[in-house]
C-alpha atoms as one frame of an Amber mdcrd trajectory, in Angstrom:
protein
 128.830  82.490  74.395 131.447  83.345  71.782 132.086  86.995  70.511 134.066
  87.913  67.518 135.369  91.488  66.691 135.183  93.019  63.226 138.967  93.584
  61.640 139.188  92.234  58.078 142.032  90.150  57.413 143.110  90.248  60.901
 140.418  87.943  60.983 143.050  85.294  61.380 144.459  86.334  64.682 141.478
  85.066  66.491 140.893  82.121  64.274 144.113  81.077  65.118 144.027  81.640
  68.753 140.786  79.334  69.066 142.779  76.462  67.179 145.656  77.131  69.683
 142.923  76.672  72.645 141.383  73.501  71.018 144.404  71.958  70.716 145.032
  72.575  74.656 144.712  69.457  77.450 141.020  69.309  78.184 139.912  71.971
  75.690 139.215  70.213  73.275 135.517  70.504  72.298 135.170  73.890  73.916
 133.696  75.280  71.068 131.170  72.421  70.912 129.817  73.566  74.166 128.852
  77.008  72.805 125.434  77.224  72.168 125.754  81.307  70.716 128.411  83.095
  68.629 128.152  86.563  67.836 130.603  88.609  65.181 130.834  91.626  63.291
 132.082  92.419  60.345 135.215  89.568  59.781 133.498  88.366  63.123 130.698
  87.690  61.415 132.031  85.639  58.886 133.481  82.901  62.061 130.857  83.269
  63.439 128.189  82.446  60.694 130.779  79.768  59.474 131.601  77.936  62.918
 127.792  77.497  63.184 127.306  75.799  59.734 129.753  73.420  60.935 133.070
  74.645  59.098 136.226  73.994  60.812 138.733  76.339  62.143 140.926  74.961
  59.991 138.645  75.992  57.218 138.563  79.458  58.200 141.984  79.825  58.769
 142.548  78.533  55.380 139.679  81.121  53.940 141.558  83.599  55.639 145.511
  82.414  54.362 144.355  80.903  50.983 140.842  83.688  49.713 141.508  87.150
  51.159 143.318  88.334  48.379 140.515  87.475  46.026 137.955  89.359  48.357
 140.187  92.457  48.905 141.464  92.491  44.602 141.532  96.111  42.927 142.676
  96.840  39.834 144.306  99.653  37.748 140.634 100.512  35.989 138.791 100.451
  39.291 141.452 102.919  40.815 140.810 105.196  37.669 137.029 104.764  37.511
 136.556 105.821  41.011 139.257 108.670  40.455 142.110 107.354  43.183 139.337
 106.002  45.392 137.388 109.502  46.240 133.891 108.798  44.863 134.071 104.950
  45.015 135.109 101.788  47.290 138.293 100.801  47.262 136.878  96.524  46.164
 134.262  94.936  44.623 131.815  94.353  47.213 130.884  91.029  44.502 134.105
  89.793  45.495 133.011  89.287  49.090 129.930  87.699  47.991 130.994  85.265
  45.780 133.646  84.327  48.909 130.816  84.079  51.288 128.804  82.074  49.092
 131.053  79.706  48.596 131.230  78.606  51.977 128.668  79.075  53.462 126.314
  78.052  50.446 122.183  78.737  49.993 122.152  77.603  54.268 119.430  80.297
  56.448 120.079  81.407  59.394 117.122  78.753  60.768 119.321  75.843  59.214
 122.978  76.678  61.199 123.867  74.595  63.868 124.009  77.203  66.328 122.836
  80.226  67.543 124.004  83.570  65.748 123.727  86.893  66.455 125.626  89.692
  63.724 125.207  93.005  63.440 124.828  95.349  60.528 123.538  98.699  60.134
 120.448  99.410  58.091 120.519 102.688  56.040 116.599 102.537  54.989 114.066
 100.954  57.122 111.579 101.558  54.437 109.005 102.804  56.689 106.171 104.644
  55.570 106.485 106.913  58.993 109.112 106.814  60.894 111.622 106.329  58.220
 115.026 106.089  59.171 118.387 104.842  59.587 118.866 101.980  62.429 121.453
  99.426  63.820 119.968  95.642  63.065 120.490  92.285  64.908 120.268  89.308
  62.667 119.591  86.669  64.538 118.186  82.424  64.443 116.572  82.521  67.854
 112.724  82.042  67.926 110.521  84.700  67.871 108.675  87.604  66.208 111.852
  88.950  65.039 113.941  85.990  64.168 115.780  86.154  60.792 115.952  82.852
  60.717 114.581  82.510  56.922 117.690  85.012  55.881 120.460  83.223  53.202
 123.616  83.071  55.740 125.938  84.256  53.057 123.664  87.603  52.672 124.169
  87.874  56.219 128.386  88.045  56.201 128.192  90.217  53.505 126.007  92.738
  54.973 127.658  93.108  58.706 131.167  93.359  56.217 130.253  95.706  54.103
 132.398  98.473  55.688 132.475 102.210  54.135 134.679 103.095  51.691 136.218
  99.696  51.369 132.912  98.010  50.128 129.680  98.953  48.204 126.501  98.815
  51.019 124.747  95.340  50.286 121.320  94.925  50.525 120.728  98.425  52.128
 123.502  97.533  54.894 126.784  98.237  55.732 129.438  97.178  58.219 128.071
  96.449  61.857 131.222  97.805  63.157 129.784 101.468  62.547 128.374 100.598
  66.204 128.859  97.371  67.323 133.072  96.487  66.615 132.694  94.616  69.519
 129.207  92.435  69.701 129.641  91.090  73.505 127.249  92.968  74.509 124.831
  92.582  72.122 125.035  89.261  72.415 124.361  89.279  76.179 121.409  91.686
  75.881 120.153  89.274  72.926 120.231  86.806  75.928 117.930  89.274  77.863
 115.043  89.328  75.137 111.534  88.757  76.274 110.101  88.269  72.719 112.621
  84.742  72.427 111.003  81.600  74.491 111.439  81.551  78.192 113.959  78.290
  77.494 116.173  79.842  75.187 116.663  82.876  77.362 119.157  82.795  80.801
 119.773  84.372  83.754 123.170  86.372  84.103 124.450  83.815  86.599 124.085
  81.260  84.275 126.500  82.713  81.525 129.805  82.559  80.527 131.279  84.959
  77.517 134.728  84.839  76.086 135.362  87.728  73.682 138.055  88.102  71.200
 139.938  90.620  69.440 141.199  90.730  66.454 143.983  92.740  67.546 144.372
  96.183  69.169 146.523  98.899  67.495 147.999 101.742  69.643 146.886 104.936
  68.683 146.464 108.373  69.443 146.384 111.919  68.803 148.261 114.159  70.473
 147.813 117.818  71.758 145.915 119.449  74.184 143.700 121.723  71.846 143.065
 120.432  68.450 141.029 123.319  66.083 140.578 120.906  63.093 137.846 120.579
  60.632 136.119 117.700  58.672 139.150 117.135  56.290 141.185 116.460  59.724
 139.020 114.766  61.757 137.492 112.674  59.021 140.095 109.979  59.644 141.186
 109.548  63.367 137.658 110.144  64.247 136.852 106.739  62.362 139.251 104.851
  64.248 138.773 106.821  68.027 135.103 105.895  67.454 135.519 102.153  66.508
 137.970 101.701  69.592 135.704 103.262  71.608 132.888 101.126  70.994 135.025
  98.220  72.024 136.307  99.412  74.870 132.931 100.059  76.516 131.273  96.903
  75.777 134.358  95.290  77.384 133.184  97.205  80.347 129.842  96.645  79.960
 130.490  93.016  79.968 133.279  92.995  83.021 130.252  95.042  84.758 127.495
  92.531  84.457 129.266  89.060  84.366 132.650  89.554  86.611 134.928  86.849
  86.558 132.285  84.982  83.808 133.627  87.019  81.652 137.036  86.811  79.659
 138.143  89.419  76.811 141.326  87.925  74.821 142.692  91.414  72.793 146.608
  91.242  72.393 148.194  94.431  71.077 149.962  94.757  67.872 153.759  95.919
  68.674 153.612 100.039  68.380 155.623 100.325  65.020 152.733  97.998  63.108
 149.538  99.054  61.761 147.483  96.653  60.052 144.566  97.334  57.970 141.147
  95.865  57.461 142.497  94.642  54.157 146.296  94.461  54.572 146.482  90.787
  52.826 150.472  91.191  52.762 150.632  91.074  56.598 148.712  87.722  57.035
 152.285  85.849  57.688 152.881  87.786  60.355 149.528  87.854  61.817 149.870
  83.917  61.947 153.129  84.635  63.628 151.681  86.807  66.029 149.187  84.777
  66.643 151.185  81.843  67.241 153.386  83.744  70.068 150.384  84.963  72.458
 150.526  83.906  75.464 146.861  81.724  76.256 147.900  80.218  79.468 145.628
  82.726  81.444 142.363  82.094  78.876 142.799  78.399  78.509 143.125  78.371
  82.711 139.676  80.513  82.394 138.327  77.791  79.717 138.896  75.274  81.991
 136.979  76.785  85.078 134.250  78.326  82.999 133.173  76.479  80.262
């Protein structure tokens, strides 16, 4: 299994990292061997796209060549949303017509692999019981499959993050509780309602997770007495690290040495965005730099 965090544009870190390991002695075809990929958010997007067959060198491409079309704002959006307080910062359309184009009118049912993305439903539509609730899109037989669900609809809804994009579909961003899918991925693994052949015992898996970069933050002082207006912003980002960081102990937990997490850290004087286009050169640099030796030794004994 393959697991892909959200990030945006730094998207490219891991798609870049996975060429680097494909293009090590032995490695080759690694990624042919994977039978699931799971990714949220930007994750998503590889991970819906690797299973249709694209290349990475597609998807680094979408990432070098496309990003600025899907995160493009304008003077009159800016002014229509006055300075980005009652609307998103880009036209969620913009990610659509991106997602569309690559990944065309293909369901879930007709990838090549098995998927599993997250998103985050903000309206069951229940007649009782009507709420809020994380979702699972998924192609694995079953009840529940999704696998009749257009792909493209699919990356737009687990990337549909708040306050950048519009919700899509009654969705938004997957990150809002599953940043980091490994673990969904492995309990999708688990599920009794999916065939007794398409399900495994933990033994008989191997996960590699990857980052799309970690940024060093924190907040310091013993006693903080803030409100909403203070909160509002570091809470977003202690809460999405947070999530990572315990699925990466989830996973560690349950699979031991079957497990591998690849999540290099960002240098402490750079912050990058979710849609910080102008720092894709040195994302490709940074990329480029990492140290795999240690994952492509763990490719080698695990996959």
């Amino acid at each position: 299994m393959v697991s892909v965090d959200g990030g945006g544009v730094r998207g490219i870190v891991p798609v870049i990292v996975m060429q680097r390991l494909a293009a090590e002695p032995g490695l080759g075809a690694w990624l042919d061997r994977t039978e699931l990929i799971a990714g949220t958010s930007t994750g998503g997007l590889i991970a819906l796209c690797l299973a249709a067959g694209l290349s990475l060198d597609d998807l680094r491409d979408l990432y070098t060549t496309r990003a600025g079309a899907v995160f493009k704002d304008s003077f009159l959006d800016d002014l229509r949303d006055v300075g980005k307080v009652f609307g998103a910062d880009y036209d969620v359309d913009n990610l659509e017509a991106e997602a569309h184009r690559v990944l065309g009118d293909r369901t879930l049912a007709q990838l090549h692999k098995r998927v599993l993305v997250p998103a985050f439903d903000l309206d069951n539509g229940a007649t009782t019981d009507r709420r809020w609730k994380a979702k699972l899109f998924h192609n694995f037989p079953g009840p529940d499959s999704d696998g009749d669900v257009l792909a493209y609809r699919v990356a737009v809804a687990t990337a549909a993050a708040p306050t950048y994009f519009a919700s899509y579909d009654g969705y938004v961003d997957g990150g809002v509780f599953a940043t980091n899918p490994s673990m969904c991925a492995l309990a999708q693994t688990r599920d009794a309602r999916i065939p007794d052949a398409e399900r495994a015992d933990l033994g008989e898996l191997r996960l590699i997770s990857f980052s799309t970069g970690r940024t060093l933050r924190y907040v310091p002082g013993d006693r903080l007495d803030w409100g909403y207006w203070q909160w509002i912003r570091p809470l977003l980002d202690v809460m999405l690290d947070g999530v990572n960081g315990i699925a990466d102990y989830q996973c560690t937990q349950l699979l031991g040495d079957h497990y591998h997490r690849v999540a290099p850290t960002f240098p402490a004087d750079r912050s990058i965005g979710m849609d910080a286009v102008d720092q894709i050169p040195y994302m490709v640099e940074f990329a480029n730099d990492l140290d795999l030796s240690a994952t492509a030794d763990w490719l080698r004994a695990n996959w």
